[in-house]
Short mmCIF file of C-alpha atoms in Angstrom, two decimals:
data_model
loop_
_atom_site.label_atom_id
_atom_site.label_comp_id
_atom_site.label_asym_id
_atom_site.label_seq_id
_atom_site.Cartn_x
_atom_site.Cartn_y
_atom_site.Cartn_z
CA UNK A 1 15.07 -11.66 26.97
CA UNK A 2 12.78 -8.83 28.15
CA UNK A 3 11.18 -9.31 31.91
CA UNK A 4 7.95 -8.59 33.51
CA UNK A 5 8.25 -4.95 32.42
CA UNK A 6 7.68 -5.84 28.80
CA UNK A 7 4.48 -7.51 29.81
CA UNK A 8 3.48 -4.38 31.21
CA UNK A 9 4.22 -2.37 28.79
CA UNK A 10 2.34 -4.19 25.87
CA UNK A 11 -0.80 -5.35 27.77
CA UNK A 12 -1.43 -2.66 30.25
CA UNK A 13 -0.78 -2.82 34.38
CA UNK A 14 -3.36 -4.19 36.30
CA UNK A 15 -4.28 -0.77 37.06
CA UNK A 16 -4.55 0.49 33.30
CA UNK A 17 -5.63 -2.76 31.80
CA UNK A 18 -6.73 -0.79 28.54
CA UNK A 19 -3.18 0.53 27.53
CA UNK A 20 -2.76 -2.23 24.36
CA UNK A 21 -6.21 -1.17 23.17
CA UNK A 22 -5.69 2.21 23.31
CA UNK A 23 -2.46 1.96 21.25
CA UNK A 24 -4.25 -0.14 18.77
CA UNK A 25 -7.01 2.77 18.10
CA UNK A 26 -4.23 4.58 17.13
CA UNK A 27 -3.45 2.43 14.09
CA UNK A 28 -5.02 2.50 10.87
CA UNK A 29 -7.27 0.38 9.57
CA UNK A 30 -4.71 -0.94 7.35
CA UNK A 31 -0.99 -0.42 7.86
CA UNK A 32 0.92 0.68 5.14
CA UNK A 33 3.33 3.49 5.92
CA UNK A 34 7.20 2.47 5.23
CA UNK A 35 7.02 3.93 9.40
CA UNK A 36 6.13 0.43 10.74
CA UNK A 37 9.43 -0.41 9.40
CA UNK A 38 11.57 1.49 11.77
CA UNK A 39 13.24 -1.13 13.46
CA UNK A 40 14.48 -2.68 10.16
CA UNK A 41 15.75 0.35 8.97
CA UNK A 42 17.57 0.48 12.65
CA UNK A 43 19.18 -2.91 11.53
CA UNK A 44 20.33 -0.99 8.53
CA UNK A 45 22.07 1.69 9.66
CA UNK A 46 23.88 -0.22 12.37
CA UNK A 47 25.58 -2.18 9.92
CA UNK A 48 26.03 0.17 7.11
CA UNK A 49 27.25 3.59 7.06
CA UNK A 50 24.40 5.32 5.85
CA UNK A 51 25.35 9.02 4.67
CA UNK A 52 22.75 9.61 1.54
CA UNK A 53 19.30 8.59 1.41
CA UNK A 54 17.71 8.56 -2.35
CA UNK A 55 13.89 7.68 -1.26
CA UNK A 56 11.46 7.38 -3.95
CA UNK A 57 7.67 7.81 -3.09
CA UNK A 58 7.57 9.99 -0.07
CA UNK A 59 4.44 9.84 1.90
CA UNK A 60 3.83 12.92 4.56
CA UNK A 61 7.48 13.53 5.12
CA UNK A 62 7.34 11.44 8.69
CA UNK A 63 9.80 8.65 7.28
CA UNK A 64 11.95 10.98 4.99
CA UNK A 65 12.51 12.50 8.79
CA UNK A 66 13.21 9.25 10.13
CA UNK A 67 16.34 8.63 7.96
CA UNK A 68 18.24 11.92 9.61
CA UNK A 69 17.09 10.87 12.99
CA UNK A 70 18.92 7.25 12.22
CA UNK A 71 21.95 9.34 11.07
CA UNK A 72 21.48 10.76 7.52
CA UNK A 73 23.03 13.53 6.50
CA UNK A 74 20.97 14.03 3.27
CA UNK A 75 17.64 12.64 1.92
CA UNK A 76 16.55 13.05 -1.53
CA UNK A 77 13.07 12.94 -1.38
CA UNK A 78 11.31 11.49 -5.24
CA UNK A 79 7.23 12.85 -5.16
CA UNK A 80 6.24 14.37 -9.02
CA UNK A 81 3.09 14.84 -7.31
CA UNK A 82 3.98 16.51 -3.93
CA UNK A 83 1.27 18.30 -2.69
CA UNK A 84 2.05 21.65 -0.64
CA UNK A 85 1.51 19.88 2.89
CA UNK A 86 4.33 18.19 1.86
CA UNK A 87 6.36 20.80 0.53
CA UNK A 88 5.94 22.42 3.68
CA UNK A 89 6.98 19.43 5.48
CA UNK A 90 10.30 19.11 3.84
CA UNK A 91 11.42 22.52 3.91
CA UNK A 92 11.55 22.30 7.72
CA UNK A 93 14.54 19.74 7.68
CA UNK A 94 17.19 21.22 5.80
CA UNK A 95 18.33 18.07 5.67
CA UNK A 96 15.32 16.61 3.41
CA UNK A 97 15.60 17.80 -0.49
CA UNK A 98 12.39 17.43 -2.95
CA UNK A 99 12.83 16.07 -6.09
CA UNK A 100 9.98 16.68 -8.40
CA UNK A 101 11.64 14.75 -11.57
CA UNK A 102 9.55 11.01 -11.67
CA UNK A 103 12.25 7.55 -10.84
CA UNK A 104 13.59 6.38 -12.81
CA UNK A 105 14.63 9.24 -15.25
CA UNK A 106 16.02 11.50 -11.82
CA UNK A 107 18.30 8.51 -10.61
CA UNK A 108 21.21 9.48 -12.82
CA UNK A 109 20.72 13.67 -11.69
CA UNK A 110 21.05 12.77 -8.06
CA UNK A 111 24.10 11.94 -6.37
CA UNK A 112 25.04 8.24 -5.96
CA UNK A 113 23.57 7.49 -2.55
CA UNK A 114 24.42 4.67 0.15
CA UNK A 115 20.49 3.64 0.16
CA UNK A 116 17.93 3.50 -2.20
CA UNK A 117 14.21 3.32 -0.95
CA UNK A 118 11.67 2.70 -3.71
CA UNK A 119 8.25 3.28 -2.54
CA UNK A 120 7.01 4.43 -5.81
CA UNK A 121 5.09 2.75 -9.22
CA UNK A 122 5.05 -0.47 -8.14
CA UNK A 123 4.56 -2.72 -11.35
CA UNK A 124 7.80 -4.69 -13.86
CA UNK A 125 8.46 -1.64 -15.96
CA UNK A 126 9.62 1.05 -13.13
CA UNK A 127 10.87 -1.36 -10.61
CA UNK A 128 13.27 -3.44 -13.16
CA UNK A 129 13.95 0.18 -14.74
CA UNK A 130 15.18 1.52 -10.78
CA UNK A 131 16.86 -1.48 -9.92
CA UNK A 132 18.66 -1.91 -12.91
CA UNK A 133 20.78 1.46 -12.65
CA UNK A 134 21.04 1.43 -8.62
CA UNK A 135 23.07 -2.48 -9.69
CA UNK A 136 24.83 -0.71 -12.17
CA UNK A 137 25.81 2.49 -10.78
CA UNK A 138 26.06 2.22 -7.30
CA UNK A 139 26.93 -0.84 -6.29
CA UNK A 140 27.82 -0.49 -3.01
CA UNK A 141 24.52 0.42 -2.04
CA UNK A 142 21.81 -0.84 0.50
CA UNK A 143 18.52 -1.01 -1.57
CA UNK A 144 14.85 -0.68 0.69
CA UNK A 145 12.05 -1.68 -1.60
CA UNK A 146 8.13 -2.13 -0.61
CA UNK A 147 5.63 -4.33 -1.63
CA UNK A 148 6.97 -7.55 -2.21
CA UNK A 149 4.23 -9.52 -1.56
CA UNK A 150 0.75 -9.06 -1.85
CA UNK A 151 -0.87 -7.11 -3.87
CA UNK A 152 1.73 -6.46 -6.46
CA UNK A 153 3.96 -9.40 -5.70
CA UNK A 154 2.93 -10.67 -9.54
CA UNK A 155 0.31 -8.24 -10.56
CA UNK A 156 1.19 -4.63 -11.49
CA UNK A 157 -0.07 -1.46 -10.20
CA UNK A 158 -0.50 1.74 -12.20
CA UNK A 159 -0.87 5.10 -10.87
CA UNK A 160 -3.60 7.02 -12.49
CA UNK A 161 -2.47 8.98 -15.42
CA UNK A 162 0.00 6.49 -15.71
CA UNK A 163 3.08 8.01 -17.75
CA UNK A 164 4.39 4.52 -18.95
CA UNK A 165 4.37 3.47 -22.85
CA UNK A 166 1.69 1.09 -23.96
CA UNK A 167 3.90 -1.62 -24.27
CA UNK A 168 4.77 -1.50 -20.70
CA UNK A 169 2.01 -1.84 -19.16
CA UNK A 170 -0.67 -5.26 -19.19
CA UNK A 171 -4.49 -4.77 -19.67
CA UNK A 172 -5.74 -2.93 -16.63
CA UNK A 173 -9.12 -3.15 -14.86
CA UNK A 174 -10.62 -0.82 -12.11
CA UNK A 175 -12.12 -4.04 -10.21
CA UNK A 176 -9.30 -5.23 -7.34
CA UNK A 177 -8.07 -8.44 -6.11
CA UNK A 178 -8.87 -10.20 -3.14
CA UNK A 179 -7.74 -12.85 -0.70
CA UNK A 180 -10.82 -15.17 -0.66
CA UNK A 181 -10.57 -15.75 -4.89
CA UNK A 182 -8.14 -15.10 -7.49
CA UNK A 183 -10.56 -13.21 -9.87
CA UNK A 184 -10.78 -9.08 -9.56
CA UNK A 185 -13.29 -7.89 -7.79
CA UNK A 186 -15.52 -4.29 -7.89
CA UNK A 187 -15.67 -5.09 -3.54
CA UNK A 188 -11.62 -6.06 -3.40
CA UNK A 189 -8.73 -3.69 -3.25
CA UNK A 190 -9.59 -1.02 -5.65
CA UNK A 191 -8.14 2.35 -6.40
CA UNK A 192 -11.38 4.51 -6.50
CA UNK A 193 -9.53 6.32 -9.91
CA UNK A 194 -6.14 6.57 -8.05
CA UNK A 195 -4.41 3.40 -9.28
CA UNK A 196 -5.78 0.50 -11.60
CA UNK A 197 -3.96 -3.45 -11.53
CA UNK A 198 -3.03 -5.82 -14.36
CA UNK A 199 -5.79 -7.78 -15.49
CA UNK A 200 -4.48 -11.01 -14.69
CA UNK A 201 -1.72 -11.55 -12.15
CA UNK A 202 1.64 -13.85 -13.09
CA UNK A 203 4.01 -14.22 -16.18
CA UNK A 204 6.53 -12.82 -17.19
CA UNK A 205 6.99 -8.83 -16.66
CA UNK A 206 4.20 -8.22 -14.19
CA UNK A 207 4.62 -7.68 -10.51
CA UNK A 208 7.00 -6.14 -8.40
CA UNK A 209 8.67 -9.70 -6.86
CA UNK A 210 8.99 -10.95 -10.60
CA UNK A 211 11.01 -7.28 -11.71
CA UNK A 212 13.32 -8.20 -8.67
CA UNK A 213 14.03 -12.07 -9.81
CA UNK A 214 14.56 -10.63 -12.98
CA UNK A 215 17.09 -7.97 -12.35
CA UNK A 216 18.79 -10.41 -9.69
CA UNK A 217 19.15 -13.56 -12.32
CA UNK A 218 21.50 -11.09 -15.16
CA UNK A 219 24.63 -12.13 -15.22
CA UNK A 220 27.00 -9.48 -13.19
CA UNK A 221 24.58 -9.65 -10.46
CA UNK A 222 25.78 -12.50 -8.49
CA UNK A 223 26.72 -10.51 -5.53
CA UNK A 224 23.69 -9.22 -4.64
CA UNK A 225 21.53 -10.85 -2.13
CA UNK A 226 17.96 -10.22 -1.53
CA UNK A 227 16.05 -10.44 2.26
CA UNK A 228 11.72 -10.53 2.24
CA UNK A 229 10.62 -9.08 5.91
CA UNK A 230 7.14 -10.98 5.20
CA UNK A 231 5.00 -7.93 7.02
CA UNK A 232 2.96 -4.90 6.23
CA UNK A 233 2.81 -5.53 1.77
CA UNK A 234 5.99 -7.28 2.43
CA UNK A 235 9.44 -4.85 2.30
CA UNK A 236 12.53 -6.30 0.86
CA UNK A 237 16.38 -5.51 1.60
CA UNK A 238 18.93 -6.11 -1.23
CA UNK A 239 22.86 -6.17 -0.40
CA UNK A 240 25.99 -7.26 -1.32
CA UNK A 241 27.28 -11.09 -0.24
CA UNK A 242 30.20 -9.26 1.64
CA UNK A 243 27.32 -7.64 4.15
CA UNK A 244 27.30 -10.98 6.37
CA UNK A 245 26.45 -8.69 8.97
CA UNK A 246 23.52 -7.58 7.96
CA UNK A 247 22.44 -10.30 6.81
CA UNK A 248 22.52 -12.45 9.69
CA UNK A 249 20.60 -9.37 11.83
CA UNK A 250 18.24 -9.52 8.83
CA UNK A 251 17.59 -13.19 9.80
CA UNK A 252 15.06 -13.07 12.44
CA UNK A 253 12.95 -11.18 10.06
CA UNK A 254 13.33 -12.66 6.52
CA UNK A 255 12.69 -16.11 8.57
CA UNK A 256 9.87 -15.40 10.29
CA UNK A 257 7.00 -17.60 9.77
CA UNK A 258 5.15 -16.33 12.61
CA UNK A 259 5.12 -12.53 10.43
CA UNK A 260 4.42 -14.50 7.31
CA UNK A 261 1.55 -16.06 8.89
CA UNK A 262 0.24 -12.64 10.19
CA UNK A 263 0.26 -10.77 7.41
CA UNK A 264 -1.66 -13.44 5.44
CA UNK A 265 -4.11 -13.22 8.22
CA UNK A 266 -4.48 -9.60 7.85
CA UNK A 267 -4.68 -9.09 4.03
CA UNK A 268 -7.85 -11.85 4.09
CA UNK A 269 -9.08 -10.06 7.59
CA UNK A 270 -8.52 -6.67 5.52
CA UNK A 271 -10.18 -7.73 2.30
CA UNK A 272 -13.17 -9.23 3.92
CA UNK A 273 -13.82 -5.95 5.47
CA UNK A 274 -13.87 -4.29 1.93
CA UNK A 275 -15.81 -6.98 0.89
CA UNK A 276 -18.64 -6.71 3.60
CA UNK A 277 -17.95 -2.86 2.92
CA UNK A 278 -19.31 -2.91 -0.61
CA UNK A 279 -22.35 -5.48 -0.03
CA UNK A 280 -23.87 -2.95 2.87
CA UNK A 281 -23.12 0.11 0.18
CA UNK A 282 -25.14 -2.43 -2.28
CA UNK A 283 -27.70 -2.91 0.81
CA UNK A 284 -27.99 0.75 1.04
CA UNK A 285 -28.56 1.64 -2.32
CA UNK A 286 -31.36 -0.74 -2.34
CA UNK A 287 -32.77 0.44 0.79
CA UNK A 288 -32.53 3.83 -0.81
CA UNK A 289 -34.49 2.64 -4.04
CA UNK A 290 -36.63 0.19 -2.27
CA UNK A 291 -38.06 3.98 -0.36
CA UNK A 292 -38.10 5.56 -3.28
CA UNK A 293 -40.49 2.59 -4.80
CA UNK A 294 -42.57 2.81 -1.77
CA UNK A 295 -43.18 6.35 -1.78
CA UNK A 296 -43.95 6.55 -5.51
CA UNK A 297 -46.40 3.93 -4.62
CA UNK A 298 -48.10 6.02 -1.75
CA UNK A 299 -48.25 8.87 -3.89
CA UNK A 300 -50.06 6.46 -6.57
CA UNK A 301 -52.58 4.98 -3.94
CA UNK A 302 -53.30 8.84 -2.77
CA UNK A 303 -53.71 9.62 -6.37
CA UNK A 304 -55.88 6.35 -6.53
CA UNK A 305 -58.23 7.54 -3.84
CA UNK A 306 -58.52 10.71 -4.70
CA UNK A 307 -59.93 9.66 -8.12
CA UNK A 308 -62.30 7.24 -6.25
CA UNK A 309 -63.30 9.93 -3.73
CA UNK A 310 -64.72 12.09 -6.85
CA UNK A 311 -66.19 9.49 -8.01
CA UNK A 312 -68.48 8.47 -5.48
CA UNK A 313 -69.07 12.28 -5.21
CA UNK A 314 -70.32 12.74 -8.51
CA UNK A 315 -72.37 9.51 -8.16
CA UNK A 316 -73.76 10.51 -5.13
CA UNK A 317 -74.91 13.93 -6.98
CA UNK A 318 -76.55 12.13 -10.04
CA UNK A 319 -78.37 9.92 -7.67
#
């Protein structure tokens, strides 16, 4: 157990009482970056021997970096849409490789690696597509996946042009869900043309969690074990029974009621913000309209009394 010096360091000294705020400012509004994950990834490589890193859905290049600095030798980093920041990011680690071919068709053109991050679509069809060859082709493997839990526990996702078949994909709206009801929402978690969500959340092939279940229930698959670290969209670790290990330093994690809790409290904290977000857009926009009216109606009355002032002119000359 940590002493006194841990209290320090996460509230502040008596003389620096602000420290824990400061650090806070320097968070997002909403976390999402694989980053916050560090110290499970830690976990990871302290159990496993982690040589080849096949990460799919890179974000600035800051985590691809963080699997050489945990003892990677080579990361194959999966982005179809990398932008040239990013490029430029990469190419300053020899040690990071882009991969511009879309997961899951790459998979079999890269070399069988000991983990498997998928970051990437995150509905049934990709997911069940990815996991599928990782269990049958390297089976050995540690496999890293994100968002488990809400949003796209049981509701797909779609990145915008989405390249899947029509069959593989649910009826999609642009409206988003929310914690505080279960229908979509315009002032929920929306995509603003980026990404659009199934239509109705649950059944069969929709969701991230239910692709994972699926894969995990074939027969041939009873060796793999799955771990949910209930934080941050909810990231899940699947291994092989053998990996006691790991496991049991998983444990403190996957059992955590206290970060299940949280992170319930933070989606409905988050989503009430986008909520009161969108009503004082709507508040604006009438304010806006509500000048507009009262100016048009100025202009009228000023119109109105200029008529009246001639008039009473052209009375007063007759008379």
């Amino acid at each position: 157990m940590e002493g006194p010096s841990s209290l320090a360091r996460r509230a502040g000294t008596r003389d620096d009482p602000y420290a824990q705020m400061r650090e806070a400012r320097k968070q997002p509004l909403l976390l999402h970056s694989m980053a916050v994950f560090r110290e499970i990834f830690e976990v990871v490589f302290a159990h496993r021997e982690i040589r080849s890193v096949v990460e799919v859905g890179v974000e600035s290049g800051q985590v691809s970096g963080m699997y050489v600095e945990l003892g990677a030798k080579a990361v194959y980093c999966v982005d179809p849409g990398a932008t040239a920041q990013l490029r430029a990011t990469l190419a300053e680690n020899p040690a990071l490789h882009l991969v511009t071919t879309p997961s899951p068709e790459v998979l079999p053109e890269l070399p069988v690696a000991d983990l498997y991050v998928l970051d990437g679509d995150h509905n049934y069809a990709v997911v069940e597509r990815e996991l599928s060859w990782i269990f049958d082709n390297a089976p050995d493997a540690v496999v890293v996946m994100h968002d488990l839990l809400w949003p796209c526990a049981r509701r797909d996702l779609y990145y915008e042009p989405s390249p899947l078949a029509p069959e593989d994909k649910h009826a999609t709206s642009a409206d988003g869900p929310t914690a505080w009801h279960d229908e979509l929402t315009p002032a929920g978690f929306v995509g603003a043309g980026a990404f659009t969500v199934a239509q109705h959340a649950g059944g069969e092939r929709n969701g991230v969690a239910t692709a994972v279940e699926d894969v995990l229930a074939r027969p041939g698959n009873e060796q793999w074990r799955f771990g949910l670290v209930p934080a941050v969209f909810g990231m899940g670790v699947l291994y092989r029974a053998a990996d006691q290990g790991l496991e049991d330093a998983l444990r403190p994690y996957t059992e955590s009621d206290l970060l299940a809790t949280m992170e319930n409290n933070r989606v409905a904290l988050y989503t009430r913000v986008l909520q009161m977000q969108y009503e004082a857009a709507a508040q604006a926009g009438h304010a806006d309209q509500l000048a507009e009216t009262v100016s048009a109606q100025r202009r009228e009355i000023d119109r109105l009394n200029a008529e009246l002032h001639r008039a009473w002119e052209a009375l007063r000359i007759h008379r």
